[in-house]
mmCIF file of C-alpha atoms in Angstrom:
data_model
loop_
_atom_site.group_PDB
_atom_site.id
_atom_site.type_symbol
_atom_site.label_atom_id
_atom_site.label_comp_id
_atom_site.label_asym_id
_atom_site.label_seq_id
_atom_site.Cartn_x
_atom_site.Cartn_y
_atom_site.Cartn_z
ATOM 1 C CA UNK A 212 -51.989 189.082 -49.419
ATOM 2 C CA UNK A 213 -51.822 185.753 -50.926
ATOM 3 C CA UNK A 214 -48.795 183.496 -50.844
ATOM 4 C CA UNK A 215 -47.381 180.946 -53.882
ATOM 5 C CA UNK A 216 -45.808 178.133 -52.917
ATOM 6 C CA UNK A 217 -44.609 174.586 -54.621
ATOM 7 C CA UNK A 218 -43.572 171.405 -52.900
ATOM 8 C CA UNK A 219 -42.793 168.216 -54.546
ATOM 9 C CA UNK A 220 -42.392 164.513 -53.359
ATOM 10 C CA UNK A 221 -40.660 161.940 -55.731
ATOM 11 C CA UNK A 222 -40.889 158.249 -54.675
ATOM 12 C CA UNK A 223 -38.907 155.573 -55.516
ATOM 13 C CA UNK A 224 -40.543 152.471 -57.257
ATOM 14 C CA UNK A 225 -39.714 149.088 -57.299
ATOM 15 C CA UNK A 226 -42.338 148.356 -60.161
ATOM 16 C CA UNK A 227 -42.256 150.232 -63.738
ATOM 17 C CA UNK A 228 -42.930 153.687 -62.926
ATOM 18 C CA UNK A 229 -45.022 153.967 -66.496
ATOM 19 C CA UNK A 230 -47.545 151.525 -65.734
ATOM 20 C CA UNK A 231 -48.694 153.654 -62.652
ATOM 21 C CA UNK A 232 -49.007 156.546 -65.129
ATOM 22 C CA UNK A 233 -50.975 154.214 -67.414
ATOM 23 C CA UNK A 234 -53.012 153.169 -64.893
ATOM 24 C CA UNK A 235 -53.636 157.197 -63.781
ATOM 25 C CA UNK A 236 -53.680 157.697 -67.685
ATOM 26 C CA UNK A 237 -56.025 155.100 -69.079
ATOM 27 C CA UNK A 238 -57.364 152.965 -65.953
ATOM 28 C CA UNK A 239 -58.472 155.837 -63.311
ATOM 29 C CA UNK A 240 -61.522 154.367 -62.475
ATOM 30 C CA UNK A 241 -59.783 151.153 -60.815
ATOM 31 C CA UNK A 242 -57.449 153.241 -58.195
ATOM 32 C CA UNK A 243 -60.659 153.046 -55.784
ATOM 33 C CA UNK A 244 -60.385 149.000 -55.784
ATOM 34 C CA UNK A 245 -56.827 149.492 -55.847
ATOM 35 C CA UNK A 246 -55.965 151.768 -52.776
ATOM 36 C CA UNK A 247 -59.963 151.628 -50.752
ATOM 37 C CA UNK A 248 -57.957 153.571 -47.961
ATOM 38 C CA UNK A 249 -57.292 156.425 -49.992
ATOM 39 C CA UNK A 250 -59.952 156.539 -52.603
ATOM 40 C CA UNK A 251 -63.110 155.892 -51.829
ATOM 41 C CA UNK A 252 -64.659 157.274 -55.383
ATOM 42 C CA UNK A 253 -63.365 158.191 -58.755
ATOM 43 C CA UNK A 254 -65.528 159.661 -61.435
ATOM 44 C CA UNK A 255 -65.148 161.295 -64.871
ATOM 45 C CA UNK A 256 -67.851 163.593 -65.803
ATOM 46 C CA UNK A 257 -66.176 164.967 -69.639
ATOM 47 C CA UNK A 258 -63.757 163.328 -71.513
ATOM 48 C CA UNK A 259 -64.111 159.936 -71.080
ATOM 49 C CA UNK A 260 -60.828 158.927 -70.432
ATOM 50 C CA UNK A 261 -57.806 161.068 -69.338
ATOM 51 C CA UNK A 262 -57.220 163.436 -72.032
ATOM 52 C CA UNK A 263 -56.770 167.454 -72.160
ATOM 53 C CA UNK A 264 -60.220 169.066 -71.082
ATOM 54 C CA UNK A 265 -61.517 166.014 -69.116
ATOM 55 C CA UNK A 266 -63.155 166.934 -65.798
ATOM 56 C CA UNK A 267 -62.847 164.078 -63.104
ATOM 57 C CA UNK A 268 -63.762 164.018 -59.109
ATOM 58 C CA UNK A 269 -62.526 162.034 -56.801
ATOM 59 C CA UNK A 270 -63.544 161.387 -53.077
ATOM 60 C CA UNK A 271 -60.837 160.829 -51.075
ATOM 61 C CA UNK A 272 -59.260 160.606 -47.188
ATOM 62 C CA UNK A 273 -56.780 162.895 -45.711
ATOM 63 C CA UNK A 274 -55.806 162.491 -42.277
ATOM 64 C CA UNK A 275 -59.146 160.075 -42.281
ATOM 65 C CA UNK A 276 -61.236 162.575 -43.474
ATOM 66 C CA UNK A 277 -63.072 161.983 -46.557
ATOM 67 C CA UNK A 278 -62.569 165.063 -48.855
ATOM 68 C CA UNK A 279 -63.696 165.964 -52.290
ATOM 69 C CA UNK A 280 -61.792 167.382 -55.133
ATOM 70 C CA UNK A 281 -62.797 168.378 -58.909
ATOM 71 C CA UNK A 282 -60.067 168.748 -61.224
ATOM 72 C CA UNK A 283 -59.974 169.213 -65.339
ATOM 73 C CA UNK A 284 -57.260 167.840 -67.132
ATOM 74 C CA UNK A 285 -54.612 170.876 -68.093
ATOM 75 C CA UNK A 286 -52.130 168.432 -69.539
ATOM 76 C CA UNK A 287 -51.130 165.091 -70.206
ATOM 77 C CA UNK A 288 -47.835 164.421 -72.169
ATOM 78 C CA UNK A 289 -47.186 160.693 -73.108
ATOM 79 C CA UNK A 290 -43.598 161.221 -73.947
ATOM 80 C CA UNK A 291 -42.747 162.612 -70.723
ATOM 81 C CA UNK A 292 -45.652 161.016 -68.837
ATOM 82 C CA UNK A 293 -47.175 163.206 -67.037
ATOM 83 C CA UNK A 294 -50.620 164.865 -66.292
ATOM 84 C CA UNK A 295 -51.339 168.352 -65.000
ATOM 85 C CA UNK A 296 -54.213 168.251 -62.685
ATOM 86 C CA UNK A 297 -56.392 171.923 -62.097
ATOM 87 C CA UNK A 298 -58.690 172.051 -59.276
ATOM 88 C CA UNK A 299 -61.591 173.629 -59.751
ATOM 89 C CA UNK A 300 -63.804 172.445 -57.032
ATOM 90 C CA UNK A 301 -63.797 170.482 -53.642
ATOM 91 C CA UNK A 302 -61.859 171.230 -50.054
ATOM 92 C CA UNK A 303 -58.720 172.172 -51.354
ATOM 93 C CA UNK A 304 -60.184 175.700 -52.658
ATOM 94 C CA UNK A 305 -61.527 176.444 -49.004
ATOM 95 C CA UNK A 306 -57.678 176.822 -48.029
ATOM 96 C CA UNK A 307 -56.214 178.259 -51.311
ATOM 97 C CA UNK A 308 -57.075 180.109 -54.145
ATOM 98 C CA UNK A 309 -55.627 178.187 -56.602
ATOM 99 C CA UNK A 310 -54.326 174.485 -56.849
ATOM 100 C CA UNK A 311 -52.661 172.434 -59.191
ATOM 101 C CA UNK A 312 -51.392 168.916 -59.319
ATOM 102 C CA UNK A 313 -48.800 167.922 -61.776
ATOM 103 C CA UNK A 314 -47.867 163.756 -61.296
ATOM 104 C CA UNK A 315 -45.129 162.383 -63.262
ATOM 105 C CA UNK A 316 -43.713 158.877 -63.645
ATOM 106 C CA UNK A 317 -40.389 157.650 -64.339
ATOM 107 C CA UNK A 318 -38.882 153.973 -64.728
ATOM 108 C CA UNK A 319 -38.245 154.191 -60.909
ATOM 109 C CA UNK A 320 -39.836 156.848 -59.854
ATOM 110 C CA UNK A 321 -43.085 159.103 -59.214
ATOM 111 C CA UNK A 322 -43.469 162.544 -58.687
ATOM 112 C CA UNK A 323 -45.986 165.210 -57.634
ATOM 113 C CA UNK A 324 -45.647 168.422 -57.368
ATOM 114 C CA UNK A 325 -47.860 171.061 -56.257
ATOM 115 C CA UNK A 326 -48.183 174.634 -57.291
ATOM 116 C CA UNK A 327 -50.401 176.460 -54.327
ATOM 117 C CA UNK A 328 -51.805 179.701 -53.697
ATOM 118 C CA UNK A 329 -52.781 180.236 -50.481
ATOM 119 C CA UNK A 330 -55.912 182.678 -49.365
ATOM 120 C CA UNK A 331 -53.966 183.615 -46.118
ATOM 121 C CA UNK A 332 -50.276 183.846 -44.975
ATOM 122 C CA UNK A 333 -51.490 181.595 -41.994
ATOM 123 C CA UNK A 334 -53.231 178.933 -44.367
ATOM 124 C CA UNK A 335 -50.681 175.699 -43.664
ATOM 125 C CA UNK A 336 -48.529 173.960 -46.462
ATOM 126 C CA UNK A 337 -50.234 171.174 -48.402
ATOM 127 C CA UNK A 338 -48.285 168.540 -46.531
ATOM 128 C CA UNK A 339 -51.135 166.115 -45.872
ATOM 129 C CA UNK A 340 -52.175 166.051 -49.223
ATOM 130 C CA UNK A 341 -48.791 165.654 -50.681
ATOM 131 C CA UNK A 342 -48.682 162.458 -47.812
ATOM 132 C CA UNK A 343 -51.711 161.247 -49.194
ATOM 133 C CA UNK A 344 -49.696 161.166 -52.744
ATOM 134 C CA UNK A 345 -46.908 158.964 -51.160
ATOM 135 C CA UNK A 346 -49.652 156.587 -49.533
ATOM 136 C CA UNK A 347 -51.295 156.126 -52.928
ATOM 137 C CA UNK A 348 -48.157 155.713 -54.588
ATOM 138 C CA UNK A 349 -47.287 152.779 -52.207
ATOM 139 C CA UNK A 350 -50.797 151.414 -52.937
ATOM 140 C CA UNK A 351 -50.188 151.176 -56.570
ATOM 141 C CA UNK A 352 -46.913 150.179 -56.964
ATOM 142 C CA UNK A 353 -47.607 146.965 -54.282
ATOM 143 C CA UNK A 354 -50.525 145.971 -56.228
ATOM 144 C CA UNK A 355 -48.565 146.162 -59.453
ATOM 145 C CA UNK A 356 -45.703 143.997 -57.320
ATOM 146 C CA UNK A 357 -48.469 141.530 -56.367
ATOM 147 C CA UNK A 358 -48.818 140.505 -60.043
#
């Protein structure tokens, strides 16, 4: 039997918590240059920029591990800003069935939350991944703060 579960992170900003959804939003291709210790590779392969439909891949390290993931774009509301991330390929599916990312950015803050569903009862909570948002966050927001 398969188990649903949802955890969220919000961090607090000191830079404008909309240009780090712009940057995710319009700019994607630069978070590589931007946080090398978390991305190593960011790629769209439909859509051009982030829009509804777009399919993107990114390689990226957990725990230093380098791990794939390919996602296609569910959602993205600019009034709200936020994007809904589906996984459809990469390591995350070995643990769980399903996997969705939904990031969204306030003045002062950022938030991801992930909907999970896991292929076992015994498969562990996302918590390294959802560290691996809170490292990238930091990333971002001191290179905005460096400008």
């Amino acid at each position: 039997m398969s188990v649903k579960g949802k955890l969220t992170a919000s961090v607090e900003v000191k830079c404008d918590g909309h240009l780090i959804y712009d940057l995710f939003h319009s700019n994607t291709h630069h978070v590589p240059n931007i946080s090398p210790r978390n991305v190593n590779h960011f790629e769209i392969h439909q859509g051009g920029i982030i829009k509804v439909g777009s399919i993107v891949s990114w390689k990226y390290y957990v725990d230093g591990k380098l791990k794939i993931l390919k996602e296609v774009i569910e959602a993205v509301d600019n009034k709200k800003k936020s994007i809904t991330w589906k996984v459809i390929e990469g390591d995350l599916l070995e643990l769980y069935n399903s996997f969705t990312i939904i990031s969204s950015f306030e003045p002062q803050w950022t938030t991801c939350m992930l909907a999970y569903e896991k292929k076992t009862a015994a498969t562990p909570d996302p918590l390294a991944f959802l560290g691996y948002f809170i490292e990238l966050t930091k990333d971002i927001e001191g290179h905005f703060l460096k400008k």
